[in-house]
mmCIF file of the C-alpha atoms, coordinates in Angstrom:
data_MODEL
# 
_entry.id   MODEL 
# 
loop_
_atom_site.group_PDB 
_atom_site.id 
_atom_site.type_symbol 
_atom_site.label_atom_id 
_atom_site.label_alt_id 
_atom_site.label_comp_id 
_atom_site.label_asym_id 
_atom_site.label_entity_id 
_atom_site.label_seq_id 
_atom_site.pdbx_PDB_ins_code 
_atom_site.Cartn_x 
_atom_site.Cartn_y 
_atom_site.Cartn_z 
_atom_site.occupancy 
_atom_site.B_iso_or_equiv 
_atom_site.pdbx_formal_charge 
_atom_site.auth_seq_id 
_atom_site.auth_comp_id 
_atom_site.auth_asym_id 
_atom_site.auth_atom_id 
_atom_site.pdbx_PDB_model_num 
ATOM 1   C CA . MET A 1 1   ? -67.594 -48.947 -46.161 1.00 0.00 ? 1   MET A CA 1 
ATOM 2   C CA . GLN A 1 2   ? -66.933 -52.645 -46.708 1.00 0.00 ? 2   GLN A CA 1 
ATOM 3   C CA . VAL A 1 3   ? -68.847 -55.143 -44.540 1.00 0.00 ? 3   VAL A CA 1 
ATOM 4   C CA . GLU A 1 4   ? -67.967 -58.846 -44.634 1.00 0.00 ? 4   GLU A CA 1 
ATOM 5   C CA . ALA A 1 5   ? -69.844 -61.655 -42.888 1.00 0.00 ? 5   ALA A CA 1 
ATOM 6   C CA . LEU A 1 6   ? -67.501 -64.068 -41.134 1.00 0.00 ? 6   LEU A CA 1 
ATOM 7   C CA . VAL A 1 7   ? -67.956 -67.841 -40.824 1.00 0.00 ? 7   VAL A CA 1 
ATOM 8   C CA . ILE A 1 8   ? -70.747 -67.138 -38.334 1.00 0.00 ? 8   ILE A CA 1 
ATOM 9   C CA . GLN A 1 9   ? -72.788 -64.898 -40.642 1.00 0.00 ? 9   GLN A CA 1 
ATOM 10  C CA . ASP A 1 10  ? -74.182 -62.495 -38.013 1.00 0.00 ? 10  ASP A CA 1 
ATOM 11  C CA . VAL A 1 11  ? -70.666 -61.479 -36.904 1.00 0.00 ? 11  VAL A CA 1 
ATOM 12  C CA . LYS A 1 12  ? -69.300 -58.952 -39.362 1.00 0.00 ? 12  LYS A CA 1 
ATOM 13  C CA . ARG A 1 13  ? -65.919 -57.446 -40.141 1.00 0.00 ? 13  ARG A CA 1 
ATOM 14  C CA . VAL A 1 14  ? -66.329 -53.761 -40.958 1.00 0.00 ? 14  VAL A CA 1 
ATOM 15  C CA . ILE A 1 15  ? -63.598 -52.116 -43.027 1.00 0.00 ? 15  ILE A CA 1 
ATOM 16  C CA . PRO A 1 16  ? -64.001 -48.340 -43.216 1.00 0.00 ? 16  PRO A CA 1 
ATOM 17  C CA . PRO A 1 17  ? -62.173 -46.606 -46.052 1.00 0.00 ? 17  PRO A CA 1 
ATOM 18  C CA . ARG A 1 18  ? -59.084 -44.587 -45.161 1.00 0.00 ? 18  ARG A CA 1 
ATOM 19  C CA . PHE A 1 19  ? -58.174 -41.463 -47.070 1.00 0.00 ? 19  PHE A CA 1 
ATOM 20  C CA . GLN A 1 20  ? -54.440 -40.905 -46.704 1.00 0.00 ? 20  GLN A CA 1 
ATOM 21  C CA . ASP A 1 21  ? -52.102 -38.092 -47.560 1.00 0.00 ? 21  ASP A CA 1 
ATOM 22  C CA . ALA A 1 22  ? -48.853 -36.641 -46.207 1.00 0.00 ? 22  ALA A CA 1 
ATOM 23  C CA . ARG A 1 23  ? -50.601 -35.614 -42.964 1.00 0.00 ? 23  ARG A CA 1 
ATOM 24  C CA . GLY A 1 24  ? -51.896 -39.092 -42.128 1.00 0.00 ? 24  GLY A CA 1 
ATOM 25  C CA . PHE A 1 25  ? -55.400 -40.419 -42.754 1.00 0.00 ? 25  PHE A CA 1 
ATOM 26  C CA . PHE A 1 26  ? -59.094 -39.718 -42.276 1.00 0.00 ? 26  PHE A CA 1 
ATOM 27  C CA . SER A 1 27  ? -61.642 -42.490 -41.770 1.00 0.00 ? 27  SER A CA 1 
ATOM 28  C CA . GLU A 1 28  ? -65.359 -42.422 -41.069 1.00 0.00 ? 28  GLU A CA 1 
ATOM 29  C CA . THR A 1 29  ? -65.628 -45.308 -38.573 1.00 0.00 ? 29  THR A CA 1 
ATOM 30  C CA . TYR A 1 30  ? -69.374 -45.193 -38.043 1.00 0.00 ? 30  TYR A CA 1 
ATOM 31  C CA . ASN A 1 31  ? -72.292 -43.993 -40.143 1.00 0.00 ? 31  ASN A CA 1 
ATOM 32  C CA . ALA A 1 32  ? -75.792 -45.104 -39.077 1.00 0.00 ? 32  ALA A CA 1 
ATOM 33  C CA . ALA A 1 33  ? -77.183 -45.073 -42.636 1.00 0.00 ? 33  ALA A CA 1 
ATOM 34  C CA . ALA A 1 34  ? -74.256 -47.088 -44.044 1.00 0.00 ? 34  ALA A CA 1 
ATOM 35  C CA . PHE A 1 35  ? -74.531 -49.624 -41.235 1.00 0.00 ? 35  PHE A CA 1 
ATOM 36  C CA . LYS A 1 36  ? -78.281 -50.023 -41.732 1.00 0.00 ? 36  LYS A CA 1 
ATOM 37  C CA . ALA A 1 37  ? -77.722 -50.491 -45.481 1.00 0.00 ? 37  ALA A CA 1 
ATOM 38  C CA . ALA A 1 38  ? -75.239 -53.279 -44.621 1.00 0.00 ? 38  ALA A CA 1 
ATOM 39  C CA . GLY A 1 39  ? -77.791 -55.018 -42.385 1.00 0.00 ? 39  GLY A CA 1 
ATOM 40  C CA . ILE A 1 40  ? -76.460 -53.776 -39.036 1.00 0.00 ? 40  ILE A CA 1 
ATOM 41  C CA . SER A 1 41  ? -79.365 -52.130 -37.252 1.00 0.00 ? 41  SER A CA 1 
ATOM 42  C CA . ALA A 1 42  ? -77.889 -51.628 -33.754 1.00 0.00 ? 42  ALA A CA 1 
ATOM 43  C CA . ASP A 1 43  ? -78.781 -48.310 -32.161 1.00 0.00 ? 43  ASP A CA 1 
ATOM 44  C CA . PHE A 1 44  ? -75.607 -47.563 -30.206 1.00 0.00 ? 44  PHE A CA 1 
ATOM 45  C CA . VAL A 1 45  ? -76.082 -45.768 -26.874 1.00 0.00 ? 45  VAL A CA 1 
ATOM 46  C CA . GLN A 1 46  ? -72.697 -45.948 -25.149 1.00 0.00 ? 46  GLN A CA 1 
ATOM 47  C CA . ASP A 1 47  ? -69.001 -45.812 -26.065 1.00 0.00 ? 47  ASP A CA 1 
ATOM 48  C CA . ASN A 1 48  ? -66.357 -47.661 -24.019 1.00 0.00 ? 48  ASN A CA 1 
ATOM 49  C CA . HIS A 1 49  ? -62.567 -47.367 -24.068 1.00 0.00 ? 49  HIS A CA 1 
ATOM 50  C CA . SER A 1 50  ? -60.017 -49.753 -22.539 1.00 0.00 ? 50  SER A CA 1 
ATOM 51  C CA . LEU A 1 51  ? -56.235 -49.836 -22.250 1.00 0.00 ? 51  LEU A CA 1 
ATOM 52  C CA . SER A 1 52  ? -54.311 -53.089 -21.817 1.00 0.00 ? 52  SER A CA 1 
ATOM 53  C CA . VAL A 1 53  ? -50.708 -52.361 -20.880 1.00 0.00 ? 53  VAL A CA 1 
ATOM 54  C CA . GLN A 1 54  ? -49.272 -55.838 -21.431 1.00 0.00 ? 54  GLN A CA 1 
ATOM 55  C CA . ALA A 1 55  ? -49.325 -57.959 -24.590 1.00 0.00 ? 55  ALA A CA 1 
ATOM 56  C CA . GLY A 1 56  ? -51.123 -61.232 -23.810 1.00 0.00 ? 56  GLY A CA 1 
ATOM 57  C CA . THR A 1 57  ? -53.858 -59.545 -21.769 1.00 0.00 ? 57  THR A CA 1 
ATOM 58  C CA . VAL A 1 58  ? -57.143 -61.428 -22.130 1.00 0.00 ? 58  VAL A CA 1 
ATOM 59  C CA . ARG A 1 59  ? -60.478 -59.725 -21.483 1.00 0.00 ? 59  ARG A CA 1 
ATOM 60  C CA . GLY A 1 60  ? -63.469 -62.027 -21.702 1.00 0.00 ? 60  GLY A CA 1 
ATOM 61  C CA . LEU A 1 61  ? -65.445 -64.023 -22.448 1.00 0.00 ? 61  LEU A CA 1 
ATOM 62  C CA . HIS A 1 62  ? -68.123 -61.540 -21.361 1.00 0.00 ? 62  HIS A CA 1 
ATOM 63  C CA . PHE A 1 63  ? -71.838 -61.086 -21.967 1.00 0.00 ? 63  PHE A CA 1 
ATOM 64  C CA . GLN A 1 64  ? -74.767 -58.990 -20.790 1.00 0.00 ? 64  GLN A CA 1 
ATOM 65  C CA . ALA A 1 65  ? -77.953 -61.024 -20.317 1.00 0.00 ? 65  ALA A CA 1 
ATOM 66  C CA . PRO A 1 66  ? -81.368 -59.715 -21.382 1.00 0.00 ? 66  PRO A CA 1 
ATOM 67  C CA . PRO A 1 67  ? -82.911 -57.248 -20.852 1.00 0.00 ? 67  PRO A CA 1 
ATOM 68  C CA . PHE A 1 68  ? -79.477 -55.565 -21.029 1.00 0.00 ? 68  PHE A CA 1 
ATOM 69  C CA . ALA A 1 69  ? -77.981 -57.726 -23.792 1.00 0.00 ? 69  ALA A CA 1 
ATOM 70  C CA . GLN A 1 70  ? -75.520 -55.783 -25.928 1.00 0.00 ? 70  GLN A CA 1 
ATOM 71  C CA . ALA A 1 71  ? -74.385 -55.750 -29.524 1.00 0.00 ? 71  ALA A CA 1 
ATOM 72  C CA . LYS A 1 72  ? -70.860 -54.328 -29.878 1.00 0.00 ? 72  LYS A CA 1 
ATOM 73  C CA . LEU A 1 73  ? -68.804 -52.590 -32.537 1.00 0.00 ? 73  LEU A CA 1 
ATOM 74  C CA . VAL A 1 74  ? -65.129 -53.040 -31.595 1.00 0.00 ? 74  VAL A CA 1 
ATOM 75  C CA . ARG A 1 75  ? -62.097 -51.230 -32.984 1.00 0.00 ? 75  ARG A CA 1 
ATOM 76  C CA . VAL A 1 76  ? -58.468 -50.756 -31.993 1.00 0.00 ? 76  VAL A CA 1 
ATOM 77  C CA . LEU A 1 77  ? -57.100 -47.249 -31.519 1.00 0.00 ? 77  LEU A CA 1 
ATOM 78  C CA . ARG A 1 78  ? -53.524 -48.339 -30.733 1.00 0.00 ? 78  ARG A CA 1 
ATOM 79  C CA . GLY A 1 79  ? -51.886 -51.761 -30.906 1.00 0.00 ? 79  GLY A CA 1 
ATOM 80  C CA . ALA A 1 80  ? -53.524 -55.021 -32.008 1.00 0.00 ? 80  ALA A CA 1 
ATOM 81  C CA . ILE A 1 81  ? -55.873 -57.740 -30.758 1.00 0.00 ? 81  ILE A CA 1 
ATOM 82  C CA . LEU A 1 82  ? -57.386 -61.055 -31.687 1.00 0.00 ? 82  LEU A CA 1 
ATOM 83  C CA . ASP A 1 83  ? -61.100 -60.404 -31.176 1.00 0.00 ? 83  ASP A CA 1 
ATOM 84  C CA . VAL A 1 84  ? -63.317 -63.427 -30.447 1.00 0.00 ? 84  VAL A CA 1 
ATOM 85  C CA . ALA A 1 85  ? -67.095 -63.971 -30.529 1.00 0.00 ? 85  ALA A CA 1 
ATOM 86  C CA . VAL A 1 86  ? -68.789 -67.207 -29.364 1.00 0.00 ? 86  VAL A CA 1 
ATOM 87  C CA . ASP A 1 87  ? -72.354 -67.905 -30.470 1.00 0.00 ? 87  ASP A CA 1 
ATOM 88  C CA . VAL A 1 88  ? -74.548 -68.695 -27.433 1.00 0.00 ? 88  VAL A CA 1 
ATOM 89  C CA . ARG A 1 89  ? -77.955 -68.277 -29.064 1.00 0.00 ? 89  ARG A CA 1 
ATOM 90  C CA . ARG A 1 90  ? -79.675 -71.545 -28.083 1.00 0.00 ? 90  ARG A CA 1 
ATOM 91  C CA . SER A 1 91  ? -81.595 -71.923 -31.362 1.00 0.00 ? 91  SER A CA 1 
ATOM 92  C CA . SER A 1 92  ? -78.578 -71.151 -33.559 1.00 0.00 ? 92  SER A CA 1 
ATOM 93  C CA . PRO A 1 93  ? -76.982 -73.865 -35.739 1.00 0.00 ? 93  PRO A CA 1 
ATOM 94  C CA . THR A 1 94  ? -73.601 -72.399 -34.720 1.00 0.00 ? 94  THR A CA 1 
ATOM 95  C CA . TYR A 1 95  ? -74.277 -72.542 -30.948 1.00 0.00 ? 95  TYR A CA 1 
ATOM 96  C CA . GLY A 1 96  ? -70.979 -73.004 -29.085 1.00 0.00 ? 96  GLY A CA 1 
ATOM 97  C CA . LYS A 1 97  ? -68.891 -72.141 -32.156 1.00 0.00 ? 97  LYS A CA 1 
ATOM 98  C CA . TRP A 1 98  ? -66.506 -69.213 -32.243 1.00 0.00 ? 98  TRP A CA 1 
ATOM 99  C CA . VAL A 1 99  ? -65.096 -66.850 -34.814 1.00 0.00 ? 99  VAL A CA 1 
ATOM 100 C CA . SER A 1 100 ? -62.171 -64.442 -34.545 1.00 0.00 ? 100 SER A CA 1 
ATOM 101 C CA . ALA A 1 101 ? -60.650 -61.500 -36.374 1.00 0.00 ? 101 ALA A CA 1 
ATOM 102 C CA . GLU A 1 102 ? -57.356 -59.656 -36.152 1.00 0.00 ? 102 GLU A CA 1 
ATOM 103 C CA . LEU A 1 103 ? -58.040 -55.994 -35.418 1.00 0.00 ? 103 LEU A CA 1 
ATOM 104 C CA . SER A 1 104 ? -55.319 -53.382 -35.229 1.00 0.00 ? 104 SER A CA 1 
ATOM 105 C CA . ALA A 1 105 ? -54.724 -49.675 -35.391 1.00 0.00 ? 105 ALA A CA 1 
ATOM 106 C CA . HIS A 1 106 ? -52.773 -50.406 -38.561 1.00 0.00 ? 106 HIS A CA 1 
ATOM 107 C CA . ASN A 1 107 ? -55.501 -52.307 -40.465 1.00 0.00 ? 107 ASN A CA 1 
ATOM 108 C CA . GLY A 1 108 ? -58.413 -50.203 -39.183 1.00 0.00 ? 108 GLY A CA 1 
ATOM 109 C CA . HIS A 1 109 ? -60.797 -53.173 -39.228 1.00 0.00 ? 109 HIS A CA 1 
ATOM 110 C CA . GLN A 1 110 ? -63.731 -53.335 -36.807 1.00 0.00 ? 110 GLN A CA 1 
ATOM 111 C CA . LEU A 1 111 ? -65.827 -56.254 -35.585 1.00 0.00 ? 111 LEU A CA 1 
ATOM 112 C CA . PHE A 1 112 ? -69.593 -56.149 -35.137 1.00 0.00 ? 112 PHE A CA 1 
ATOM 113 C CA . VAL A 1 113 ? -70.686 -58.680 -32.496 1.00 0.00 ? 113 VAL A CA 1 
ATOM 114 C CA . PRO A 1 114 ? -74.477 -59.026 -32.121 1.00 0.00 ? 114 PRO A CA 1 
ATOM 115 C CA . ALA A 1 115 ? -76.264 -59.703 -28.841 1.00 0.00 ? 115 ALA A CA 1 
ATOM 116 C CA . GLY A 1 116 ? -76.326 -63.398 -28.028 1.00 0.00 ? 116 GLY A CA 1 
ATOM 117 C CA . PHE A 1 117 ? -72.564 -63.842 -28.232 1.00 0.00 ? 117 PHE A CA 1 
ATOM 118 C CA . LEU A 1 118 ? -69.800 -64.141 -25.663 1.00 0.00 ? 118 LEU A CA 1 
ATOM 119 C CA . HIS A 1 119 ? -67.094 -61.620 -26.463 1.00 0.00 ? 119 HIS A CA 1 
ATOM 120 C CA . GLY A 1 120 ? -63.419 -61.356 -25.596 1.00 0.00 ? 120 GLY A CA 1 
ATOM 121 C CA . PHE A 1 121 ? -60.018 -60.421 -26.934 1.00 0.00 ? 121 PHE A CA 1 
ATOM 122 C CA . VAL A 1 122 ? -56.315 -60.941 -26.365 1.00 0.00 ? 122 VAL A CA 1 
ATOM 123 C CA . THR A 1 123 ? -53.832 -58.134 -26.939 1.00 0.00 ? 123 THR A CA 1 
ATOM 124 C CA . ARG A 1 124 ? -51.033 -58.768 -29.421 1.00 0.00 ? 124 ARG A CA 1 
ATOM 125 C CA . GLU A 1 125 ? -49.012 -55.655 -28.551 1.00 0.00 ? 125 GLU A CA 1 
ATOM 126 C CA . PRO A 1 126 ? -48.305 -53.680 -25.375 1.00 0.00 ? 126 PRO A CA 1 
ATOM 127 C CA . ASP A 1 127 ? -50.323 -50.528 -24.634 1.00 0.00 ? 127 ASP A CA 1 
ATOM 128 C CA . THR A 1 128 ? -53.260 -51.602 -26.783 1.00 0.00 ? 128 THR A CA 1 
ATOM 129 C CA . GLU A 1 129 ? -56.304 -49.333 -26.680 1.00 0.00 ? 129 GLU A CA 1 
ATOM 130 C CA . ILE A 1 130 ? -59.771 -50.530 -27.671 1.00 0.00 ? 130 ILE A CA 1 
ATOM 131 C CA . ALA A 1 131 ? -62.877 -48.441 -28.325 1.00 0.00 ? 131 ALA A CA 1 
ATOM 132 C CA . TYR A 1 132 ? -66.257 -50.057 -28.695 1.00 0.00 ? 132 TYR A CA 1 
ATOM 133 C CA . LYS A 1 133 ? -69.839 -48.990 -29.069 1.00 0.00 ? 133 LYS A CA 1 
ATOM 134 C CA . VAL A 1 134 ? -72.693 -50.894 -27.405 1.00 0.00 ? 134 VAL A CA 1 
ATOM 135 C CA . ASP A 1 135 ? -76.415 -50.745 -28.083 1.00 0.00 ? 135 ASP A CA 1 
ATOM 136 C CA . ASN A 1 136 ? -77.554 -51.143 -24.462 1.00 0.00 ? 136 ASN A CA 1 
ATOM 137 C CA . TYR A 1 137 ? -76.427 -49.817 -21.100 1.00 0.00 ? 137 TYR A CA 1 
ATOM 138 C CA . TYR A 1 138 ? -74.275 -51.832 -18.704 1.00 0.00 ? 138 TYR A CA 1 
ATOM 139 C CA . SER A 1 139 ? -76.068 -53.641 -15.901 1.00 0.00 ? 139 SER A CA 1 
ATOM 140 C CA . LYS A 1 140 ? -74.071 -55.237 -13.084 1.00 0.00 ? 140 LYS A CA 1 
ATOM 141 C CA . GLU A 1 141 ? -76.982 -57.640 -12.411 1.00 0.00 ? 141 GLU A CA 1 
ATOM 142 C CA . CYS A 1 142 ? -76.926 -58.855 -16.051 1.00 0.00 ? 142 CYS A CA 1 
ATOM 143 C CA . ASP A 1 143 ? -73.138 -59.095 -16.333 1.00 0.00 ? 143 ASP A CA 1 
ATOM 144 C CA . GLY A 1 144 ? -71.631 -62.548 -16.845 1.00 0.00 ? 144 GLY A CA 1 
ATOM 145 C CA . ALA A 1 145 ? -68.600 -64.425 -18.092 1.00 0.00 ? 145 ALA A CA 1 
ATOM 146 C CA . VAL A 1 146 ? -67.465 -67.822 -19.320 1.00 0.00 ? 146 VAL A CA 1 
ATOM 147 C CA . MET A 1 147 ? -63.893 -69.091 -18.845 1.00 0.00 ? 147 MET A CA 1 
ATOM 148 C CA . TRP A 1 148 ? -61.744 -67.685 -21.660 1.00 0.00 ? 148 TRP A CA 1 
ATOM 149 C CA . ASN A 1 149 ? -59.668 -70.858 -22.043 1.00 0.00 ? 149 ASN A CA 1 
ATOM 150 C CA . ASP A 1 150 ? -62.465 -73.405 -21.662 1.00 0.00 ? 150 ASP A CA 1 
ATOM 151 C CA . PRO A 1 151 ? -61.370 -76.663 -23.337 1.00 0.00 ? 151 PRO A CA 1 
ATOM 152 C CA . ASP A 1 152 ? -64.890 -77.315 -24.697 1.00 0.00 ? 152 ASP A CA 1 
ATOM 153 C CA . LEU A 1 153 ? -64.663 -74.084 -26.719 1.00 0.00 ? 153 LEU A CA 1 
ATOM 154 C CA . ALA A 1 154 ? -61.019 -74.694 -27.733 1.00 0.00 ? 154 ALA A CA 1 
ATOM 155 C CA . ILE A 1 155 ? -60.428 -71.093 -28.831 1.00 0.00 ? 155 ILE A CA 1 
ATOM 156 C CA . ALA A 1 156 ? -57.048 -70.559 -30.525 1.00 0.00 ? 156 ALA A CA 1 
ATOM 157 C CA . TRP A 1 157 ? -56.024 -67.454 -28.576 1.00 0.00 ? 157 TRP A CA 1 
ATOM 158 C CA . GLY A 1 158 ? -52.341 -67.583 -29.479 1.00 0.00 ? 158 GLY A CA 1 
ATOM 159 C CA . VAL A 1 159 ? -51.313 -67.211 -25.834 1.00 0.00 ? 159 VAL A CA 1 
ATOM 160 C CA . ALA A 1 160 ? -50.629 -70.005 -23.336 1.00 0.00 ? 160 ALA A CA 1 
ATOM 161 C CA . ASP A 1 161 ? -52.702 -70.293 -20.160 1.00 0.00 ? 161 ASP A CA 1 
ATOM 162 C CA . GLY A 1 162 ? -49.758 -69.463 -17.909 1.00 0.00 ? 162 GLY A CA 1 
ATOM 163 C CA . GLU A 1 163 ? -48.703 -66.481 -20.034 1.00 0.00 ? 163 GLU A CA 1 
ATOM 164 C CA . ALA A 1 164 ? -52.091 -64.732 -20.280 1.00 0.00 ? 164 ALA A CA 1 
ATOM 165 C CA . LEU A 1 165 ? -52.841 -61.823 -17.973 1.00 0.00 ? 165 LEU A CA 1 
ATOM 166 C CA . VAL A 1 166 ? -56.471 -62.105 -16.810 1.00 0.00 ? 166 VAL A CA 1 
ATOM 167 C CA . SER A 1 167 ? -58.572 -60.374 -14.173 1.00 0.00 ? 167 SER A CA 1 
ATOM 168 C CA . ASP A 1 168 ? -59.693 -62.211 -11.039 1.00 0.00 ? 168 ASP A CA 1 
ATOM 169 C CA . LYS A 1 169 ? -63.260 -62.086 -12.389 1.00 0.00 ? 169 LYS A CA 1 
ATOM 170 C CA . ASP A 1 170 ? -62.247 -63.744 -15.665 1.00 0.00 ? 170 ASP A CA 1 
ATOM 171 C CA . ALA A 1 171 ? -60.052 -66.315 -13.904 1.00 0.00 ? 171 ALA A CA 1 
ATOM 172 C CA . GLN A 1 172 ? -63.065 -67.396 -11.821 1.00 0.00 ? 172 GLN A CA 1 
ATOM 173 C CA . ALA A 1 173 ? -65.615 -67.429 -14.653 1.00 0.00 ? 173 ALA A CA 1 
ATOM 174 C CA . GLN A 1 174 ? -67.853 -70.443 -15.161 1.00 0.00 ? 174 GLN A CA 1 
ATOM 175 C CA . VAL A 1 175 ? -66.990 -73.232 -17.562 1.00 0.00 ? 175 VAL A CA 1 
ATOM 176 C CA . PHE A 1 176 ? -69.007 -73.528 -20.749 1.00 0.00 ? 176 PHE A CA 1 
ATOM 177 C CA . ALA A 1 177 ? -70.537 -76.884 -19.683 1.00 0.00 ? 177 ALA A CA 1 
ATOM 178 C CA . ASP A 1 178 ? -72.148 -75.101 -16.696 1.00 0.00 ? 178 ASP A CA 1 
ATOM 179 C CA . PHE A 1 179 ? -73.299 -72.091 -18.726 1.00 0.00 ? 179 PHE A CA 1 
ATOM 180 C CA . SER A 1 180 ? -77.058 -71.784 -19.196 1.00 0.00 ? 180 SER A CA 1 
ATOM 181 C CA . SER A 1 181 ? -77.506 -69.361 -22.072 1.00 0.00 ? 181 SER A CA 1 
ATOM 182 C CA . PRO A 1 182 ? -80.098 -66.608 -21.521 1.00 0.00 ? 182 PRO A CA 1 
ATOM 183 C CA . PHE A 1 183 ? -80.300 -66.075 -25.305 1.00 0.00 ? 183 PHE A CA 1 
# 
């Protein structure tokens, strides 16, 4: 398993090997010992699965505040996304900076996003399915969001504001200037 730190070092691209033959491929997408050896010590407790029917669907920027903060391991089962993580750890030198990675069913790449980050993605293809592991349980009381297209963050989503499909919750999220990080 190949693990690469991105520009923000704690966010990691995980590239599991694929063993292909005439039938298709086999890939071990998670192995606790291999992850620990690569410096990823999250103890995953829940798997989530989402389907976005339309290309240009934006989900995020979401977070779970402590004590239910979550690290995530994101992968694409069908389709493609641009996956985004924004550092909101107050003591971090990269606070307010973002990093992104192209994840697809074709490339098989995964993104590890530690707790203390906003997380979101935009779908690049219709009928995109995402699966992700989290290391803490969901808590409605600790759930929060920051506006996906906040000009202070200036994330290069690759989709125009008027073309993105967003939920009512995400459309009404707070701006980054008003966000008081719990991390």
